[in-house]
Structures are given as C-alpha cells and as structure tokens.
C-alpha cells in the first residue's frame, strides 16, 4: 500500500515545527508497512485532482500567507475544495486553517479571501493568544499543543469545533471552541507540533486516506510510549502555566 | 551633570552593593532598573561622556561572543572599555554595566563602550546611545512566543536604523539577505563582511532556513551557496536584489579548533585564528575584525588580539566533573542548534551527548522549534544521545522520530547531569547541549560545587 501526501506551501508555511506533523504521518505509515511519499506543493505548482491521498498545510508569516492566498485563487483552490468534498483528509494548522475559512480580515489592508471550505472566518485581534493548550475533543479525546495567534476565528453552523479548550484560548478566546472539522478536514491552532503528541489524530488522517482507497479495517496499534510521555509532560506544563497565571492575577493590586 | 543623575547613580550603586553583599544574585539587571526609574535619561547622559563612543552589537545568534571579541580587541588596543559582559542585554542590564564604572559625580571610568543588545530593545538603545558603530550579525527565527515572527523584528530594526546618526558606521553581515535589504538605504557608511568559501557550503538550504523569499519583491531567492541557515550568496531572479560584494571577505575557512580564516580587505590580506570553533564563530570573528578595521585598527595587531579571546559563558566552555571532561554548548533556536550539531560532527570525537531542554520564559515556552532542528544528522554520531531538562519527553520523542533511540531520559537539569555523568567512563569525555535556563542552572550548580571551569582548548 502506498499513500501520497501533498504538503501545501512546505517551504514557506512551516514556521512552528510543522515538519513534525509530516514526520509523524510518514513514520506512522512506515511502521505499519505503508509507504508514504511526500510531495511539496509550493506557489505556482499545480494540484492535480486524484493525485493526493492526504494534505497537510502549516502556518506562516503574513508575507507567505498572502502569497498562498493569491496562489489558491482560481483552479488550484477549486481543486483543493473538490478533494475535501470527495473526503480526502487534510490537516491545516494556524495560517493554513485560517485560509480554509471564508476570509481573514486584518487590522488594515484588504481582506484576504479564503477557500470557504470551513464555514468559519477570522478577524485580526488586538492581543496575541500565546501558550500551552489542552483541548477536550469529542472525537479524539484529550489533545495538547501550543497556540500563538492574533487572529480570532469564529465558526458558522456548517462546521463543528474540533474540541473545547480546558486550558488556553482556542479559536477566539471567547466561546471555548478550538479548531474545526468538516468531512475529513481538520483545522486547528494547535502546533507543537500537534500530531506527534496526539497520535490518535494522525491515525485518523491516515485511516481516512486508506478508506478512500477502498481499504477496510483497523490500523494496527503502535508502541506510543514516548508519545504518551511527551503528551503528559505537555499537559503538566499547561497546568503549571495556568497556575502561574492565576497567581499573577491574584497578586495584581 | 544634574542632581537627578547623581541620585540615580547613587540609587543604582546602592542596589548593586546590596545585591552583592546579601548575595541576592549577580545584580546584572536590578541596579540599572532602579537607576533608570529614577532617571530615564541616564543611559544617554553616561554614554555622552565616553570620548570614543559606543559600539552596539545586535543579532539573533553570536552577540555575546562578538561583543566579547570586540571588547577584548579594544581592551588589548589600550582602551578602557565599558561592557555588559554578563549578557544582560536589555536597557536595564546595559545601564547596570555603565553604573559599575560610574562615580557618584557622574564621571565614567571608561573611554569606549561595547554593548550587546536584545533584538526588541534595539530602537530604544540606539536612540539612547547614538552608537558610533552598529554591528548587525544576523536575524534568525528565535522564540516565536516571545519575539514573534521574523518580519516583526525586521520592522523593529528598520525603526532603529532610522534613528541612527548619519555619522555612525554600520557593520553588516552581507550574507544575510534581510540585513542587506534593511541597510541598503541607511544613511550611515556601511561596512559589509561575508564568508566566501564554497568548501564549507551546505548541500541545500536547511529546513530551518528562515528567509526563502526576496525581502524586496517576495519572489523566491536563489542561493548560489548556503553557509549557515539562510546566510550565503543569494540573488533574486525577478528584481535583481543580490548579495553585495563584501568589504571584508573571509576565505579558506577551517571551522574546527584552531579556527582559521584568510581575510582580504581593500587589497590587503591577513589571517585570523581562534580557539573558538564552528562556522558560526567564523562569522563572529569576522564581524569583530570588521569592526576593528572600521575603527581604524591595524589588521595584524587586530588578529593577534582576537586570537587570545576565550569562549564566553556556556559557549564551548569546558568543565571537569568527576574526572569526566565535559564541553558545554548553548543552543537557543533551530539554526544555532543545527550549527552545534555541525560542530559536534566536524570535531570528530564522537563522545556521548546529553541534550537539556527547558521551556521557561527565557528559553521560549514553545518547544515546537525542536522539530525544525535537523536531529537526523546526529545519526552520523557514533555515540549515545540522552535527553534531559523540563521537556525531556518532547526531546526524546523528537529524537526517536529522527531515528535515534535516546540512551537515557532524565527529568530536571542537575539530576540529569549527575545520572548521565555516572554513565560515562572515568576520564572520558562528553558534550552537553543545553537551552538558556538549563545552561544557567548547570553553571550555578557547577559553581556551587567549586568546579572552576577551564575554557575550551584542544
């Protein structure tokens, strides 16, 4: 069995250790005897329908995010939308997540159009939301990661949140939601990176890709001892941080 | 000098005395903080008293080492130097360094100052000190949760450059496209330096390279040669933006100890040698030499002075613990970590290695940068690698994904040190790569045990 992973804007939108997500996908395939090939899809590269089994899209700086938004206008964006509708799994983090929604509205300057795959939109905020995050996800259980964004994302009725924040800010710091899901597409603000420490999420994406190829069954479990250690460690740090913050508030005159 | 200034100096010195007497820590920031609270203009007022002005050093990586090199160079050339040697590089730390040399009358026991400065503090410090020379080393991605994205820092620096006096000198790394673009229209006279050696080039732009787009037109930058991170010989096919020719060029580089660079400038050639190792230190050394040349120092004398300089705190420092000889390397960001790995492999000793990762505020609370480090290269190291520190679990998982099964995983820093050292053969060697607060903790403990560190030698 072979899987082909399309890594959107691999060279330009990768600033938060996003490579770790691709590493996790490839390695978890390899350990199960599935060969995973990674194809980097940069600005100007075509996106051929049917060629990719799974997509990953990370976060980037403003300049790079704007370049990606322009690149996805027209046929390339339409192709990606059609693939998501067909059920091809995609994980989009931070900047990529924002561009899968309807638009990103900055403080000044023109609105950045998104693909509208998610019924969601993002508005630039005043305060940057930074810190460890622990999320309770109905589908995936406890998720842990690190957020660092000033954009506030709001979900419409056509999409559901990935989960609800126990610690941290999530989509907008107001409604308690984090990330979103539509068909096999997942958007999230969690980096860290998210997949190595939350392997159930990686396996969901791999299984969805395999099912689209007509495969039926369960993925054999892997030895995830170190992933569990790193996950627990990150949750503990999130708690420490929350406690420290509460002390800081308490001390404030 | 007004009464307010004298009062501020008195207050700062009193705090410094208190911190020392009651052993409340090194006192590298608090005296300055207090003195600046009393007199916000204090830095300006003291800097104006320096007959030979101030040299400000900024950059993500190498500022402590480069500032140290320049300070030693000037000291060796007969100047009395004010220097924030401890690496305390916010305005309060810089003020503390000045206070140490200031008499209550406001008189300053120093002729010239060498100041390393935090990336975000650069505009404030440039405005206060009106530097005679501003040295810009590099801009890499560093602690995104604290500094934000690279573009944010670049904009901050743009502001700093606008307030730089026209008679100042700029010493700029021409191999960094960001710095080249930032300084291309600056009013100050620009001295550029760069490494011109294809033999030490990397095969490709590393994954952690931060700047892939042209800073002027956002097209893709093409690299003829990559030397370190995104530093190298670049050109934009679309708008013609390119690496400028360097006023001071380093060639024929030997990056292991003793480090050696052949330098050519203005038709002259001389050789720099150093006990510091690594391509990153070749850059630091060249930056210091260029600063010396810009100040009119003689090349041969300059080389002689620079050859004597030892490593700064925790940077290639060597200590002996229970008869094991340990080398400490500070690692703070993906590019710096990649360079530490490159040095480890180039040194060819293949000793066991302990990596300590903390995630306190000063390290950056976000550890996702570990996934941008090319740990995969460490599979070429024929030696066990162990993990320690607050985020040893994250690090161990990263190592496993790189194909390296961690030989040990220890929580904490001191506990990790002792348990790991016990696994080394007596008389054996080891390397420790540690993040900032892990390095501090390690150094504090070693000092407590009276293990006076001896510096890197080979």
XYZ file of C-alpha atoms in Angstrom:
711
model
C 0.000 0.000 0.000
C 1.217 3.491 -0.851
C -0.024 6.905 0.202
C 0.883 10.227 -1.361
C 0.895 13.234 0.986
C 0.613 16.707 -0.518
C 2.401 19.226 1.726
C 0.957 22.634 0.877
C 3.456 25.505 0.925
C 6.022 23.323 2.646
C 8.848 25.770 2.090
C 7.059 28.944 3.072
C 4.466 27.980 5.672
C 6.353 25.899 8.189
C 7.453 28.197 10.987
C 6.112 26.380 14.027
C 7.762 22.981 13.802
C 5.124 21.908 11.306
C 7.579 19.496 9.767
C 6.912 17.293 12.822
C 3.367 16.693 11.615
C 4.566 15.387 8.270
C 7.245 13.298 10.023
C 4.574 11.756 12.253
C 2.319 10.879 9.298
C 5.149 9.327 7.274
C 6.682 7.446 10.183
C 3.378 6.047 11.453
C 2.684 4.763 7.933
C 6.150 3.264 7.634
C 5.850 1.382 10.925
C 2.717 -0.258 9.532
C 4.276 -1.219 6.234
C 2.636 1.604 4.290
C 4.977 3.605 2.071
C 4.201 7.317 2.257
C 5.549 9.684 -0.344
C 5.620 13.416 0.413
C 5.178 15.905 -2.421
C 5.779 19.580 -1.657
C 3.261 21.871 -3.322
C 4.618 25.405 -3.477
C 3.354 28.637 -5.020
C 2.753 28.012 -8.726
C 2.776 24.202 -8.501
C -0.374 22.567 -9.923
C -2.701 20.498 -7.750
C -3.919 17.565 -9.848
C -7.211 16.086 -8.643
C -6.989 12.450 -7.531
C -3.210 12.511 -7.153
C -3.023 13.020 -3.375
C -4.385 10.860 -0.559
C -3.820 13.365 2.239
C -2.903 17.034 2.606
C -1.020 18.961 5.250
C -0.848 22.750 5.478
C 1.062 24.659 8.174
C 1.359 28.214 9.419
C 3.469 31.057 8.057
C 4.245 34.731 8.343
C 1.983 37.367 6.784
C 4.008 37.702 3.586
C 3.920 33.951 2.964
C 0.257 33.614 3.919
C -0.740 36.343 1.460
C 1.290 34.644 -1.299
C -0.542 31.364 -0.589
C -3.971 33.055 -0.626
C -3.226 34.504 -4.077
C -1.924 31.172 -5.319
C -5.171 29.433 -4.357
C -7.397 31.803 -6.306
C -8.880 30.019 -9.293
C -8.332 26.439 -10.430
C -5.925 25.345 -7.699
C -8.262 26.378 -4.898
C -11.219 24.776 -6.675
C -9.269 21.528 -6.993
C -8.472 21.528 -3.273
C -12.112 22.207 -2.411
C -13.269 19.325 -4.632
C -10.766 16.986 -2.989
C -12.011 17.839 0.512
C -15.613 17.285 -0.666
C -14.529 13.876 -2.008
C -13.345 13.029 1.522
C -9.599 13.474 1.153
C -8.256 14.225 4.665
C -6.414 17.451 5.333
C -4.839 18.879 8.458
C -4.447 22.659 8.394
C -2.698 24.467 11.238
C -2.875 28.155 12.139
C -2.310 30.153 8.902
C -3.469 27.250 6.753
C -6.536 26.793 8.948
C -7.435 30.476 8.567
C -7.256 30.273 4.767
C -9.615 27.264 4.675
C -12.311 29.559 6.110
C -14.202 32.292 4.232
C -11.747 35.131 4.839
C -9.105 36.685 7.048
C -9.758 40.318 7.927
C -6.581 42.176 9.003
C -6.392 45.388 11.070
C -5.721 47.378 7.945
C -5.331 46.446 4.315
C -7.626 44.367 2.164
C -9.490 41.279 3.328
C -7.631 38.084 2.467
C -10.013 35.670 0.719
C -10.062 32.062 1.949
C -11.376 28.931 0.274
C -14.572 28.772 2.328
C -14.208 25.025 2.820
C -14.848 25.603 6.513
C -17.871 27.678 7.477
C -15.557 29.891 9.515
C -13.949 33.321 9.336
C -11.048 35.058 11.048
C -10.680 38.615 12.276
C -7.368 40.125 13.428
C -7.360 40.678 17.196
C -5.556 43.152 19.410
C -3.965 40.681 21.771
C -1.863 37.699 20.726
C -3.035 34.429 22.217
C 0.043 32.502 23.238
C 0.535 29.464 25.408
C 0.041 25.771 26.037
C -3.413 24.445 25.220
C -5.335 21.410 26.426
C -8.441 20.537 24.451
C -11.241 18.023 25.096
C -12.312 16.688 21.746
C -15.496 14.598 21.464
C -13.922 12.574 18.651
C -10.264 12.436 19.695
C -10.187 12.767 23.476
C -7.553 14.926 25.157
C -5.426 16.944 22.716
C -2.417 19.045 23.690
C -0.448 21.700 21.821
C 0.803 25.268 21.811
C -1.026 28.236 20.299
C 0.392 31.536 19.077
C -2.041 33.632 17.036
C -3.694 37.028 16.992
C -6.423 36.036 14.537
C -9.785 35.208 16.107
C -11.679 32.510 14.267
C -15.450 32.147 14.521
C -17.371 29.071 13.386
C -20.635 29.148 11.421
C -23.353 26.481 11.629
C -21.907 24.455 8.747
C -18.938 23.194 10.699
C -18.240 21.728 14.133
C -15.365 22.514 16.501
C -12.503 20.062 16.871
C -12.955 20.374 20.622
C -13.329 22.664 23.622
C -10.450 24.273 25.499
C -9.750 23.198 29.049
C -6.601 25.366 29.210
C -5.753 28.097 26.701
C -7.687 30.337 24.299
C -8.620 28.236 21.260
C -10.353 29.737 18.226
C -11.084 33.192 19.616
C -10.660 33.226 23.394
C -14.415 33.800 23.794
C -16.588 30.801 23.000
C -14.344 27.994 24.276
C -14.101 26.241 20.919
C -10.849 25.077 19.347
C -10.319 24.187 15.705
C -12.939 22.821 13.389
C -13.969 19.736 11.428
C -15.714 19.258 8.142
C -15.823 15.839 6.446
C -12.222 14.577 6.872
C -10.737 18.046 7.081
C -9.358 19.298 10.388
C -8.329 22.856 11.123
C -6.612 23.820 14.373
C -4.484 26.442 16.090
C -2.525 23.740 17.882
C 1.041 23.461 16.868
C 3.735 21.995 18.997
C 3.582 20.090 16.537
C 0.177 18.526 17.125
C 0.433 15.054 15.561
C 3.474 13.514 17.322
C 1.985 14.152 20.778
C -1.584 13.334 19.719
C -1.073 10.208 17.607
C -4.806 9.390 17.538
C -5.264 12.447 15.322
C -2.503 11.269 12.964
C -4.073 7.830 12.756
C -7.497 9.325 11.975
C -5.997 11.096 8.957
C -4.107 8.007 7.758
C -7.149 5.744 8.191
C -9.361 8.216 6.297
C -6.854 8.287 3.448
C -6.731 4.489 3.326
C -10.524 4.127 3.390
C -10.783 6.396 0.373
C -8.603 3.848 -1.400
C -11.153 1.150 -0.559
C -9.304 -0.261 2.422
C -11.435 -1.536 5.298
C -10.303 -2.403 8.759
C -8.453 -1.090 11.760
C -4.952 0.346 11.839
C -2.709 -1.926 13.899
C -1.659 -0.159 17.150
C 1.914 1.133 17.532
C 4.176 1.494 20.548
C 3.318 5.041 21.601
C 5.035 5.042 24.967
C 7.220 8.092 24.296
C 4.323 9.938 22.662
C 2.327 9.358 25.859
C 5.235 10.656 27.966
C 5.581 13.791 25.822
C 1.795 14.296 25.849
C 1.590 14.042 29.655
C 4.589 16.356 30.011
C 2.926 18.997 27.793
C -0.341 18.757 29.762
C 1.603 19.176 33.015
C 3.344 22.291 31.637
C -0.015 23.714 30.556
C -1.286 23.237 34.139
C 1.867 24.848 35.604
C 1.400 27.801 33.305
C -2.266 28.166 34.240
C -1.384 28.109 37.942
C 1.367 30.692 37.455
C -1.048 32.934 35.577
C -3.658 32.668 38.305
C -1.039 33.633 40.889
C -0.107 36.612 38.780
C -3.760 37.751 38.626
C -4.160 37.220 42.338
C -1.104 39.312 43.145
C -2.144 42.162 40.894
C -3.005 45.138 43.135
C 25.568 66.612 35.418
C 22.423 67.338 37.418
C 21.415 66.249 40.876
C 18.899 63.772 39.409
C 21.680 61.959 37.599
C 23.816 61.728 40.731
C 20.823 60.455 42.670
C 20.129 57.798 40.024
C 23.745 56.640 40.089
C 23.699 56.540 43.882
C 20.459 54.533 43.918
C 21.738 52.069 41.300
C 25.056 51.600 43.043
C 23.363 51.104 46.383
C 21.191 48.353 44.892
C 24.262 46.753 43.286
C 26.075 46.862 46.622
C 23.058 45.351 48.390
C 22.698 42.581 45.816
C 26.362 41.684 46.191
C 26.531 41.947 49.975
C 23.389 39.959 50.647
C 24.060 37.599 47.739
C 20.761 38.276 46.036
C 22.101 37.148 42.675
C 24.505 38.650 40.203
C 22.893 42.087 40.245
C 23.131 42.425 36.476
C 19.703 43.979 35.892
C 18.246 45.413 39.100
C 20.738 48.284 39.650
C 20.067 49.536 36.125
C 16.331 49.096 36.513
C 16.315 51.223 39.676
C 18.637 53.875 38.250
C 16.575 54.178 35.049
C 13.406 54.500 37.110
C 14.991 57.443 38.944
C 16.440 58.970 35.785
C 15.127 57.684 32.427
C 17.763 59.727 30.540
C 20.644 58.144 32.449
C 21.956 55.997 29.583
C 22.173 58.994 27.225
C 23.888 61.091 29.854
C 26.501 58.480 30.662
C 27.103 57.470 27.026
C 27.747 61.112 26.087
C 30.684 61.092 28.474
C 32.526 58.392 26.503
C 35.263 60.077 24.422
C 35.313 57.217 21.883
C 31.605 56.451 21.793
C 29.664 53.200 21.891
C 29.671 50.065 19.768
C 26.319 48.285 19.729
C 26.108 44.603 18.697
C 22.777 43.069 17.645
C 21.768 39.755 16.106
C 19.856 36.607 16.993
C 22.940 34.439 17.375
C 26.501 35.355 18.356
C 26.003 38.728 20.040
C 27.548 37.733 23.387
C 30.597 36.187 21.716
C 31.034 39.013 19.196
C 30.657 41.752 21.819
C 33.213 39.919 23.917
C 35.606 39.679 20.958
C 35.273 43.406 20.238
C 35.658 44.352 23.916
C 38.831 42.265 24.242
C 40.127 43.689 20.979
C 39.668 47.257 22.248
C 40.991 46.421 25.684
C 44.079 44.927 24.045
C 44.444 48.079 21.974
C 44.731 50.126 25.139
C 41.173 51.390 25.629
C 39.303 51.345 28.906
C 36.106 49.507 27.947
C 32.611 49.546 29.449
C 30.943 46.238 28.500
C 27.767 44.376 29.513
C 29.806 41.229 29.748
C 27.208 39.198 31.632
C 24.991 39.150 28.544
C 22.280 41.141 30.345
C 21.181 42.936 27.190
C 18.051 44.933 27.950
C 18.408 48.678 28.755
C 18.468 47.860 32.490
C 21.384 45.426 32.023
C 23.248 47.924 29.871
C 22.649 50.651 32.485
C 23.985 48.284 35.184
C 27.218 47.857 33.202
C 27.603 51.645 32.964
C 26.824 52.089 36.678
C 29.658 49.758 37.609
C 32.034 52.295 36.072
C 30.269 55.488 37.126
C 31.325 57.646 40.052
C 28.641 59.486 42.040
C 29.799 62.699 40.389
C 28.746 61.205 37.065
C 32.322 60.679 35.951
C 32.724 57.494 33.944
C 35.817 55.301 34.252
C 35.793 54.230 30.614
C 36.618 55.578 27.164
C 34.531 53.376 24.919
C 31.564 51.035 25.432
C 30.740 47.703 23.814
C 27.128 46.797 24.285
C 25.206 43.734 23.159
C 21.515 44.391 22.832
C 18.325 42.362 22.731
C 16.593 42.359 19.328
C 13.493 44.161 20.556
C 15.421 46.710 22.616
C 17.466 47.893 19.626
C 15.404 51.051 18.826
C 15.453 52.208 22.465
C 19.156 51.524 22.840
C 20.129 53.150 19.534
C 18.149 56.246 20.478
C 19.781 56.391 23.918
C 23.358 55.576 22.954
C 23.611 57.110 19.436
C 26.239 54.451 18.653
C 29.435 55.190 16.794
C 29.279 51.688 15.305
C 26.224 49.441 14.965
C 27.110 45.796 14.265
C 24.309 43.682 12.762
C 25.132 39.955 12.790
C 22.083 38.008 11.602
C 18.346 37.568 12.034
C 17.045 34.080 12.677
C 13.812 32.692 13.965
C 14.053 32.615 17.751
C 11.475 32.007 20.471
C 8.388 32.804 18.449
C 6.238 33.048 21.565
C 8.418 35.901 22.806
C 9.791 37.672 19.772
C 7.021 36.932 17.291
C 7.707 36.418 13.649
C 10.899 37.411 11.897
C 9.160 40.190 9.962
C 8.195 41.809 13.273
C 11.824 42.022 14.374
C 12.876 43.243 10.929
C 10.346 46.092 11.234
C 11.668 46.894 14.727
C 15.190 47.125 13.334
C 14.007 49.318 10.487
C 12.824 51.783 13.139
C 16.154 51.569 14.947
C 18.055 52.306 11.734
C 16.005 55.425 11.115
C 17.295 56.990 14.345
C 20.929 56.056 13.728
C 23.075 59.207 13.444
C 24.339 59.840 9.891
C 27.971 59.872 11.061
C 27.647 56.351 12.553
C 29.229 53.317 10.952
C 27.243 50.182 10.154
C 28.962 46.785 10.203
C 26.649 44.352 8.430
C 26.705 40.678 7.534
C 26.284 40.749 3.742
C 25.420 37.030 3.712
C 22.088 37.768 5.407
C 19.542 38.971 2.816
C 17.336 40.514 5.495
C 20.144 42.699 6.837
C 21.290 43.625 3.340
C 17.804 44.835 2.470
C 17.356 46.653 5.786
C 20.607 48.583 5.496
C 20.707 49.194 1.740
C 19.255 52.677 2.069
C 20.626 53.609 5.501
C 22.356 56.970 5.759
C 25.335 55.620 7.696
C 28.503 54.379 5.982
C 28.178 50.594 5.633
C 30.990 48.086 6.110
C 29.950 44.650 4.865
C 31.523 41.334 5.738
C 30.865 37.816 4.484
C 32.290 34.327 4.059
C 33.441 33.437 0.555
C 34.230 29.755 0.858
C 32.429 27.132 -1.258
C 34.295 24.371 0.636
C 32.219 24.867 3.783
C 28.911 25.346 1.962
C 25.896 23.238 2.915
C 24.398 20.932 0.263
C 20.994 22.668 0.445
C 19.144 25.394 2.287
C 18.363 23.744 5.667
C 14.751 23.163 6.631
C 15.134 25.741 9.406
C 16.189 28.459 6.929
C 14.002 31.438 7.675
C 14.145 33.593 4.646
C 13.276 31.990 1.341
C 11.599 34.949 -0.317
C 13.193 38.113 -1.627
C 12.837 40.821 1.040
C 12.170 43.372 -1.703
C 9.740 41.684 -4.104
C 8.711 38.411 -2.367
C 9.842 36.188 -5.265
C 11.865 33.116 -4.425
C 15.502 33.831 -3.561
C 18.093 31.673 -5.348
C 21.183 30.617 -3.458
C 24.446 30.016 -5.227
C 25.898 28.913 -1.896
C 24.419 28.389 1.586
C 26.770 28.680 4.543
C 24.573 28.701 7.638
C 20.780 28.875 7.963
C 19.702 31.388 5.309
C 23.146 33.025 5.186
C 25.059 32.726 1.925
C 25.278 34.032 -1.630
C 21.754 34.869 -2.811
C 20.120 36.531 -5.776
C 16.564 37.326 -6.733
C 15.904 36.375 -10.366
C 12.949 38.686 -10.553
C 14.088 42.077 -9.153
C 17.876 41.712 -9.161
C 18.279 42.072 -5.384
C 21.541 40.247 -4.557
C 24.276 39.815 -2.014
C 26.519 42.888 -2.201
C 30.260 42.404 -2.523
C 31.779 42.362 0.937
C 34.299 44.942 2.120
C 35.848 42.291 4.341
C 35.800 38.738 2.929
C 36.690 35.514 4.750
C 38.096 32.627 2.705
C 39.763 29.207 3.189
C 37.982 28.560 6.456
C 38.922 25.850 8.897
C 35.971 25.544 11.260
C 37.405 23.270 13.959
C 39.904 24.325 16.609
C 42.144 26.120 15.866
C 39.719 28.025 13.688
C 41.378 29.804 10.779
C 40.150 32.362 8.244
C 42.033 34.123 5.457
C 40.710 37.655 5.320
C 41.003 40.024 2.393
C 40.056 43.671 2.542
C 40.890 46.585 0.315
C 43.737 44.724 -1.419
C 45.272 43.537 1.850
C 45.255 40.004 3.289
C 45.723 38.719 6.820
C 44.885 35.576 8.801
C 42.529 35.279 11.760
C 42.947 32.391 14.163
C 40.870 31.473 17.197
C 40.260 28.885 19.844
C 36.528 29.187 19.218
C 35.128 26.619 16.814
C 32.335 26.360 14.262
C 31.262 28.232 11.155
C 29.094 30.467 13.355
C 32.197 31.604 15.212
C 33.918 32.315 11.901
C 31.123 34.849 11.356
C 31.515 36.277 14.879
C 35.249 36.618 14.434
C 34.894 38.291 11.057
C 32.313 40.703 12.490
C 34.721 41.669 15.276
C 37.609 42.069 12.830
C 35.478 44.225 10.516
C 34.518 46.425 13.466
C 38.209 46.782 14.331
C 39.036 47.745 10.733
C 36.152 50.232 10.642
C 37.637 51.836 13.777
C 40.992 52.071 12.033
C 42.878 49.353 13.929
C 45.843 47.647 12.299
C 44.941 44.231 10.748
C 47.902 42.284 12.112
C 47.578 43.643 15.638
C 43.870 43.040 15.498
C 44.407 39.388 14.527
C 46.881 38.982 17.368
C 44.363 40.309 19.918
C 41.447 38.246 18.620
C 43.456 35.004 18.722
C 43.674 35.296 22.516
C 39.971 35.525 23.247
C 38.370 32.633 25.124
C 34.797 31.391 24.880
C 32.006 33.295 26.579
C 29.876 31.832 29.355
C 28.464 28.407 28.428
C 29.578 28.677 24.822
C 32.053 25.904 24.101
C 33.085 26.040 27.709
C 34.868 23.029 29.117
C 34.462 21.693 32.677
C 35.624 18.581 34.524
C 33.029 16.729 36.609
C 34.078 13.572 38.487
C 37.098 13.215 36.169
C 34.862 13.415 33.064
C 35.719 16.218 30.687
C 32.547 17.957 29.525
C 32.065 20.577 26.813
C 29.035 22.851 27.143
C 27.261 24.270 24.118
C 24.384 26.713 24.431
C 21.511 26.045 21.992
C 18.644 28.511 21.659
C 16.999 28.180 18.265
C 16.879 25.848 15.237
C 19.744 27.486 13.345
C 22.004 27.613 16.407
C 21.177 24.019 17.265
C 21.935 22.876 13.697
C 25.302 24.617 13.939
C 26.046 22.909 17.265
C 25.310 19.545 15.620
C 27.526 20.503 12.669
C 30.342 21.339 15.090
C 29.823 18.078 17.000
C 30.179 16.079 13.782
C 33.123 18.161 12.498
C 35.046 17.789 15.762
C 35.127 14.073 15.011
C 35.415 12.986 18.648
C 32.043 11.245 18.882
C 31.659 11.420 22.658
C 28.332 10.641 24.389
C 25.986 13.613 24.266
C 23.397 14.935 26.704
C 20.788 17.404 25.473
C 18.936 19.515 28.048
C 15.742 21.300 27.011
C 13.840 23.666 29.300
C 10.747 25.685 28.409
C 10.860 28.554 30.882
C 10.176 32.134 29.730
C 13.812 32.806 28.815
C 14.016 29.603 26.739
C 10.734 30.221 24.970
C 7.761 28.289 26.335
C 7.026 26.865 22.916
C 9.232 23.853 22.193
C 7.938 23.192 18.680
C 11.217 24.575 17.333
C 12.840 21.262 18.299
C 11.053 19.736 15.303
C 12.833 22.175 12.979
C 16.267 21.089 14.197
C 17.961 18.528 11.938
C 18.456 15.868 14.635
C 18.508 13.353 11.771
C 22.157 14.377 11.219
C 23.010 13.062 14.700
C 22.515 9.519 13.424
C 26.014 10.092 11.989
C 27.339 10.411 15.531
C 28.669 7.050 16.665
C 27.758 7.755 20.288
C 24.732 7.553 22.588
C 22.463 10.591 22.897
C 20.472 11.237 26.099
C 17.686 13.665 26.918
C 17.131 15.832 29.994
C 15.517 19.039 31.247
C 11.913 20.058 31.807
C 10.925 18.921 28.293
C 12.988 15.738 28.120
C 9.880 13.832 26.980
C 9.329 16.078 23.967
C 13.019 15.860 23.110
C 13.091 12.063 23.450
C 10.098 11.790 21.115
C 11.793 14.113 18.611
C 14.986 12.021 18.767
C 13.003 8.831 18.233
C 11.366 10.320 15.137
C 14.864 11.210 13.899
C 15.857 7.550 14.177
C 17.811 7.924 17.405
C 16.686 5.829 20.350
C 17.555 8.006 23.388
C 20.097 6.191 25.582
C 18.663 7.831 28.700
C 15.884 10.198 29.674
C 16.264 12.196 32.847
C 13.994 14.811 34.327
C 15.471 18.051 35.577
C 18.888 19.504 34.837
C 21.109 18.746 37.857
C 19.667 15.257 38.239
C 20.246 14.672 34.533
C 23.843 15.851 34.830
C 24.707 13.527 37.721
C 22.946 10.456 36.407
C 24.336 10.930 32.901
C 27.903 11.648 34.085
C 27.770 8.375 36.058
C 27.221 6.510 32.768
C 30.445 7.922 31.261
C 33.719 6.054 31.802
C 36.049 7.786 34.314
C 38.408 10.095 32.431
C 36.041 10.044 29.462
C 34.568 12.914 27.510
C 31.061 14.142 26.918
C 29.175 17.003 25.280
C 26.241 18.831 26.792
C 23.918 20.872 24.580
C 21.591 22.962 26.744
C 18.979 25.678 26.310
C 19.439 29.020 28.070
C 17.943 28.396 31.508
C 19.327 24.845 31.535
C 22.795 26.332 30.922
C 22.262 28.818 33.775
C 21.133 26.066 36.138
C 24.074 23.904 35.141
C 26.558 26.719 35.627
C 25.110 27.641 39.018
C 25.416 24.061 40.199
C 28.969 23.684 38.875
C 29.961 26.931 40.598
C 28.321 25.741 43.836
C 30.448 22.605 43.700
C 33.538 24.733 43.184
C 34.276 23.236 39.776
C 36.112 26.237 38.424
C 35.563 25.925 34.719
C 38.526 25.776 32.445
C 37.851 27.031 28.965
C 37.780 25.194 25.699
C 41.196 24.210 24.486
C 42.431 21.457 22.270
